[in-house]
């Protein structure tokens, strides 16, 4: 809904016909009351009421003009003059009751945004009529900030209660902006095309009215075929025609053969990824039809050391689909480098036990081959101690040793990519 209007009363001393809810005015004449809904809500009933009112006003003026200047018509002319004046006064009273039904800020759209733009455009230094679209974008925000600054209101670019009170107080007593008049049907013209969306009651032939949300550029054609702005009689939820929006698109957990694609959407939506070595993609992951806002899709079977392009696809519950722009990642290259060994040392801890320690530059397993002969054979049946945990600081204990004996040993350490490093044969004397 846009601007709310109080009932508009029209005084008439012609008792022919019924145009609305009748009553008596103070001068004894019949008073016709036309209950307006909201500015921008062009239902059939509202349009008919406005047209009737315009016709009656035109009839009053025509009757007054048709009277001759004879003295005998003085009383009739005076009565018509009073009725026209009272009608104008009623219209002015309506303007005093104008109000917006919600605060407005950047990114919003609707007839109330268009009404705000119409009012701002009354001052050409603030806002140009060519930008009246019904969408609250950067230009509307800038114009509103200028208006707020000009009138001593905090310049925050949001149309709230203080700004509303000021702009409507300036509007009282002035002509309705042309765009609002057009939308109310006082002029036969479609709404100026622009950006954004508007709620509309679509009235297809032979079917029940349906509430839709359409792009503003299509509004003129809909109005020309009998549709009206606003929800259909009895309310109803507008059809969702807005696709999900994306954020935080990223490739994570990249390996030599795969990656995980993650992203967020502003509403629950499905998850799917197109990928390939060019922007033609060529491969698509299996659709995950679960509606979520945090998405994660794993891609496997990739070639190592290769640049991959990808884009994400999400569809909301209403069937609106969105596809992201292109993104890239490069798979890892195979690790073919063995760990580097440093700090190798062996020391006895008792007459029958000893510890072997060393360090590696990457996580790797730990193994010590040992015996009383040299060179040490790095295979069975040579004795060995082993720990498969991948670490950079290694310690293995040897037990069951013989006192006063020289022992020979060599270490073997293997990283996650199965690259193995071995040491030369070392020795220690068990005390």
XYZ file of C-alpha atoms in Angstrom:
431
model
C 0.000 0.000 0.000
C 1.113 3.544 -0.613
C -0.369 6.767 0.777
C -3.584 6.435 2.781
C -6.407 8.889 2.084
C -9.337 9.872 4.288
C -12.878 9.733 2.813
C -13.580 12.485 0.287
C -16.949 14.252 0.602
C -18.635 15.924 -2.331
C -21.608 18.248 -1.830
C -24.311 18.341 -4.503
C -27.820 19.749 -4.604
C -28.809 17.578 -7.574
C -30.889 14.708 -6.162
C -30.791 12.578 -9.329
C -28.999 9.212 -9.073
C -26.925 7.507 -6.424
C -23.134 7.846 -6.507
C -22.116 6.732 -3.100
C -23.101 6.758 0.534
C -25.513 9.640 1.052
C -26.066 11.934 4.003
C -26.987 15.510 4.747
C -24.609 18.454 4.861
C -25.143 21.448 7.129
C -26.809 23.447 4.313
C -29.388 20.736 3.690
C -27.851 19.594 0.422
C -27.083 15.934 -0.245
C -23.459 14.897 0.456
C -21.774 12.060 -1.441
C -18.959 10.279 0.425
C -16.323 8.366 -1.579
C -14.150 6.148 0.603
C -10.655 6.025 -0.892
C -8.348 3.114 -0.199
C -4.650 3.889 -0.667
C -2.927 5.945 -3.315
C -1.573 3.529 -5.888
C -4.331 0.949 -5.276
C -6.266 1.128 -8.539
C -9.076 -1.361 -7.899
C -12.111 -1.196 -10.170
C -14.290 0.274 -7.418
C -11.792 3.006 -6.619
C -11.363 3.908 -10.277
C -15.136 4.151 -10.742
C -15.556 6.364 -7.691
C -12.858 8.740 -8.870
C -14.330 8.966 -12.371
C -17.779 9.691 -10.947
C -16.334 12.401 -8.746
C -14.513 13.983 -11.682
C -17.695 13.898 -13.771
C -19.719 15.558 -11.013
C -17.098 18.283 -10.573
C -17.110 18.898 -14.320
C -20.919 19.060 -14.285
C -20.858 21.672 -11.533
C -18.484 23.869 -13.506
C -20.487 23.401 -16.721
C -23.760 24.303 -14.974
C -22.190 27.422 -13.537
C -20.776 28.436 -16.923
C -24.144 27.842 -18.651
C -25.999 30.264 -16.420
C -26.630 33.674 -18.017
C -25.613 36.878 -16.354
C -29.222 37.777 -15.635
C -29.920 38.932 -12.121
C -32.422 36.089 -11.804
C -29.520 33.576 -11.828
C -27.528 35.268 -9.073
C -28.792 32.859 -6.417
C -28.038 29.773 -8.529
C -24.543 31.006 -9.385
C -23.879 31.723 -5.700
C -25.030 28.214 -4.722
C -22.786 26.561 -7.338
C -19.855 28.712 -6.250
C -20.347 27.594 -2.653
C -20.546 23.918 -3.687
C -17.366 24.117 -5.754
C -15.569 25.886 -2.898
C -16.730 23.232 -0.428
C -15.508 20.468 -2.733
C -12.091 22.080 -2.994
C -12.030 22.443 0.793
C -12.875 18.728 1.152
C -9.987 17.832 -1.167
C -7.623 19.980 0.916
C -8.834 18.211 4.068
C -8.036 14.865 2.407
C -4.460 15.967 1.826
C -4.097 16.662 5.561
C -4.779 12.979 6.228
C -2.207 11.701 3.775
C 0.233 9.267 5.322
C 2.685 6.565 4.299
C 2.056 3.143 5.779
C 5.697 2.041 6.166
C 9.204 3.427 6.432
C 11.128 3.302 3.150
C 14.809 2.635 2.494
C 17.199 1.652 -0.275
C 16.364 -1.597 -2.052
C 12.590 -1.396 -1.474
C 10.035 -1.030 -4.261
C 6.338 -0.365 -4.645
C 3.739 2.340 -5.184
C 4.657 4.060 -1.931
C 8.253 4.424 -3.178
C 6.897 5.911 -6.412
C 4.698 8.288 -4.354
C 7.767 9.426 -2.413
C 9.652 10.012 -5.668
C 6.699 12.014 -7.030
C 6.798 14.248 -3.969
C 10.586 14.685 -4.087
C 10.332 15.560 -7.781
C 8.240 18.617 -6.869
C 11.646 20.175 -6.141
C 13.691 19.646 -9.364
C 16.899 20.448 -7.480
C 16.331 17.284 -5.428
C 15.010 14.710 -7.878
C 14.332 14.544 -11.602
C 10.950 13.158 -12.753
C 12.718 10.948 -15.295
C 13.960 8.767 -12.442
C 10.503 8.041 -10.977
C 10.444 4.243 -11.173
C 8.964 2.898 -7.944
C 12.356 1.472 -6.942
C 14.296 3.006 -4.034
C 17.797 3.148 -5.502
C 20.901 5.352 -5.074
C 19.290 8.422 -6.694
C 16.270 8.300 -4.394
C 18.509 7.861 -1.368
C 20.682 10.818 -2.422
C 17.625 13.013 -3.014
C 16.171 12.065 0.353
C 19.449 12.886 2.094
C 19.453 16.318 0.425
C 15.843 16.916 1.487
C 16.637 15.891 5.079
C 19.711 18.118 5.199
C 17.780 21.028 3.701
C 15.090 20.768 6.388
C 17.273 20.046 9.421
C 16.539 16.334 9.668
C 19.246 13.728 10.286
C 20.538 12.951 6.784
C 20.370 9.143 6.876
C 18.597 8.472 3.571
C 15.744 6.551 5.217
C 12.150 7.772 4.907
C 10.915 7.570 8.501
C 8.340 9.422 10.656
C 10.209 12.756 10.912
C 10.853 12.996 7.171
C 7.296 11.886 6.403
C 5.818 14.601 8.631
C 7.950 17.267 6.977
C 7.376 16.270 3.362
C 3.613 15.925 3.842
C 3.374 19.280 5.647
C 5.041 20.896 2.632
C 2.667 19.040 0.305
C -0.603 20.233 1.920
C -2.534 22.581 -0.347
C -0.572 21.730 -3.491
C -1.662 19.877 -6.600
C -1.292 16.084 -6.549
C 1.913 15.129 -8.443
C 1.153 14.062 -12.003
C 2.411 10.506 -11.534
C 0.063 9.903 -8.607
C -2.856 11.336 -10.613
C -2.016 9.000 -13.504
C -1.895 5.977 -11.244
C -5.292 6.854 -9.772
C -6.794 6.889 -13.264
C -7.452 10.615 -13.477
C -5.399 10.657 -16.673
C -5.439 7.802 -19.199
C -1.758 6.863 -19.237
C 0.360 3.927 -18.198
C 2.886 4.103 -15.417
C 6.290 5.355 -16.555
C 8.547 2.311 -17.095
C 11.401 1.935 -14.640
C 13.257 -0.506 -12.481
C 11.992 -2.694 -9.642
C 8.851 -4.729 -9.076
C 5.233 -4.040 -8.174
C 2.393 -6.131 -6.753
C -0.498 -6.425 -9.200
C -3.972 -7.998 -9.349
C -4.075 -9.843 -12.670
C -7.578 -10.438 -14.064
C -7.449 -13.031 -16.851
C -10.604 -13.574 -18.928
C -12.686 -16.480 -17.697
C -10.548 -17.090 -14.628
C -10.262 -15.869 -11.049
C -8.070 -12.807 -10.314
C -4.525 -13.657 -9.307
C -2.044 -11.602 -7.274
C 1.325 -11.330 -9.055
C 4.618 -9.523 -8.614
C 5.799 -8.097 -11.958
C 8.629 -5.942 -13.240
C 7.619 -2.282 -13.390
C 8.315 -1.962 -17.154
C 5.453 -4.427 -17.754
C 2.999 -2.539 -15.571
C 1.601 -0.280 -18.300
C 0.484 -3.181 -20.470
C -1.182 -4.898 -17.498
C -3.126 -1.768 -16.537
C -4.234 -1.298 -20.133
C -5.789 -4.793 -20.055
C -7.748 -4.168 -16.876
C -5.298 -5.310 -14.204
C -4.800 -3.132 -11.112
C -1.988 -2.327 -8.727
C -2.134 -4.051 -5.321
C -3.282 -7.454 -4.108
C -6.568 -8.859 -5.369
C -9.732 -8.487 -3.307
C -9.555 -10.762 -0.289
C -5.778 -10.332 -0.024
C -3.455 -13.160 -0.897
C 0.261 -13.616 -1.003
C 2.002 -12.222 -4.112
C 3.706 -14.780 -6.309
C 7.462 -14.948 -5.697
C 9.242 -13.976 -8.927
C 12.588 -13.006 -7.390
C 15.510 -15.403 -7.805
C 17.898 -16.141 -4.911
C 20.939 -13.899 -4.497
C 24.434 -15.282 -3.831
C 27.186 -14.423 -1.384
C 30.444 -15.938 -0.110
C 31.079 -18.169 -3.134
C 34.377 -20.007 -2.582
C 36.331 -23.164 -3.447
C 37.659 -24.845 -0.290
C 39.422 -28.076 0.715
C 41.272 -28.148 -2.616
C 43.264 -31.319 -3.259
C 45.036 -32.799 -6.272
C 41.787 -34.438 -7.396
C 38.918 -32.411 -5.980
C 37.487 -29.402 -4.145
C 34.441 -28.350 -2.151
C 32.354 -25.420 -3.466
C 30.541 -23.387 -0.829
C 28.138 -20.416 -1.027
C 25.187 -18.734 0.681
C 21.777 -17.633 -0.620
C 19.350 -15.120 0.871
C 16.554 -17.716 0.892
C 16.210 -21.489 0.959
C 17.283 -22.912 -2.401
C 18.707 -25.998 -4.120
C 22.422 -26.656 -4.721
C 24.233 -27.519 -7.959
C 27.589 -26.663 -9.544
C 28.719 -26.529 -13.163
C 32.484 -26.958 -13.668
C 35.149 -27.631 -16.260
C 38.500 -26.471 -17.612
C 36.878 -23.662 -19.680
C 33.947 -21.267 -19.264
C 31.889 -23.754 -21.274
C 32.106 -25.952 -18.149
C 30.815 -29.290 -19.472
C 30.216 -31.102 -16.191
C 27.446 -30.669 -13.614
C 27.142 -32.083 -10.120
C 24.073 -34.035 -9.040
C 21.263 -31.700 -7.971
C 20.741 -31.443 -4.216
C 17.053 -30.507 -3.989
C 17.129 -29.682 -0.268
C 16.270 -25.986 0.240
C 19.061 -24.434 2.317
C 20.786 -21.068 2.663
C 24.286 -22.490 3.305
C 25.423 -24.642 0.400
C 28.311 -27.116 0.057
C 28.987 -29.326 -2.969
C 31.985 -31.653 -3.373
C 33.646 -32.090 -6.777
C 35.843 -35.156 -7.285
C 37.746 -36.900 -10.067
C 39.716 -33.817 -11.154
C 43.171 -33.658 -12.723
C 46.004 -32.452 -10.535
C 47.665 -29.102 -11.191
C 44.790 -27.890 -13.395
C 42.808 -24.618 -13.488
C 39.063 -25.242 -13.200
C 36.156 -22.850 -13.853
C 32.889 -23.191 -11.938
C 29.583 -21.470 -11.298
C 26.825 -22.255 -8.815
C 23.098 -22.689 -9.487
C 20.296 -22.363 -6.931
C 16.512 -22.479 -7.347
C 14.031 -21.352 -4.679
C 10.694 -22.914 -3.699
C 8.830 -20.804 -6.275
C 11.025 -22.117 -9.091
C 13.093 -18.944 -9.534
C 16.595 -19.973 -10.604
C 19.830 -17.998 -10.284
C 23.251 -18.756 -11.755
C 26.402 -17.105 -10.443
C 29.216 -15.604 -12.433
C 32.380 -17.542 -13.230
C 34.917 -18.441 -10.522
C 38.097 -20.503 -10.649
C 40.419 -22.662 -8.564
C 43.527 -24.747 -9.310
C 43.915 -28.307 -8.094
C 47.036 -29.198 -6.157
C 50.098 -30.783 -7.706
C 51.300 -34.214 -6.504
C 53.762 -34.234 -3.617
C 56.861 -36.059 -4.847
C 59.333 -34.709 -2.288
C 60.441 -36.907 0.581
C 60.672 -35.531 4.132
C 63.983 -33.942 5.197
C 65.541 -35.553 8.266
C 67.439 -33.560 10.884
C 68.683 -33.944 14.470
C 69.039 -37.725 14.340
C 70.390 -39.118 17.648
C 70.238 -42.224 19.812
C 70.778 -42.413 23.576
C 70.543 -45.206 26.117
C 67.918 -44.978 28.818
C 68.988 -48.151 30.673
C 71.236 -51.168 30.188
C 68.581 -52.771 27.956
C 66.787 -49.787 26.367
C 67.462 -46.714 24.253
C 65.597 -43.882 22.496
C 66.050 -42.722 18.907
C 64.937 -39.156 18.118
C 64.829 -36.995 14.975
C 62.839 -34.262 13.232
C 61.312 -33.865 9.751
C 60.213 -30.777 7.830
C 56.723 -32.229 7.278
C 54.429 -34.681 8.984
C 55.647 -38.237 8.494
C 55.601 -41.692 10.086
C 58.434 -43.046 12.289
C 60.429 -46.260 11.874
C 63.833 -47.465 13.191
C 65.641 -50.528 11.840
C 68.378 -51.758 14.185
C 70.766 -54.649 14.953
C 74.336 -55.560 15.917
C 75.723 -55.850 12.392
C 76.384 -53.292 9.682
C 75.168 -52.288 7.189
C 71.581 -52.373 8.489
C 69.131 -54.056 6.136
C 65.862 -52.071 5.952
C 63.690 -55.174 5.734
C 62.691 -58.219 7.702
C 64.050 -60.029 9.585
C 65.869 -56.910 10.832
C 64.409 -55.691 14.123
C 62.375 -52.513 13.927
C 60.203 -50.113 15.919
C 57.328 -48.288 14.126
C 54.707 -45.579 14.717
C 52.311 -44.723 11.870
C 51.269 -41.347 13.357
C 52.335 -38.492 11.086
C 54.419 -36.036 13.133
C 57.403 -33.710 12.698
C 59.110 -34.561 16.021
C 59.850 -38.262 16.235
C 60.802 -40.529 19.187
C 60.909 -44.321 19.194
C 61.996 -46.520 22.092
C 64.108 -49.648 21.561
C 63.954 -52.415 24.197
C 65.464 -55.851 24.839
C 68.988 -54.604 24.129
C 72.202 -56.223 25.463
C 74.527 -54.285 27.711
C 78.041 -53.371 26.547
C 77.052 -53.921 22.907
C 77.369 -51.722 19.843
C 74.123 -51.295 17.950
C 73.667 -50.069 14.385
C 70.446 -48.385 13.192
C 68.845 -46.441 10.351
C 65.553 -44.590 10.267
C 62.790 -44.574 7.683
C 60.137 -41.824 7.595
C 57.188 -41.554 5.123
C 54.878 -38.575 4.446
C 51.163 -38.544 3.534
C 51.959 -38.752 -0.197
C 53.990 -41.916 0.461
C 57.345 -40.244 -0.140
C 59.969 -41.988 2.014
C 63.293 -40.742 3.356
C 65.938 -42.954 5.006
C 69.057 -42.142 6.932
C 72.491 -43.593 6.624
C 73.531 -46.223 9.148
C 74.294 -44.815 12.594
C 75.525 -46.496 15.783
C 75.457 -46.233 19.558
C 77.049 -48.290 22.366
C 74.728 -49.702 24.969
C 76.407 -49.266 28.437
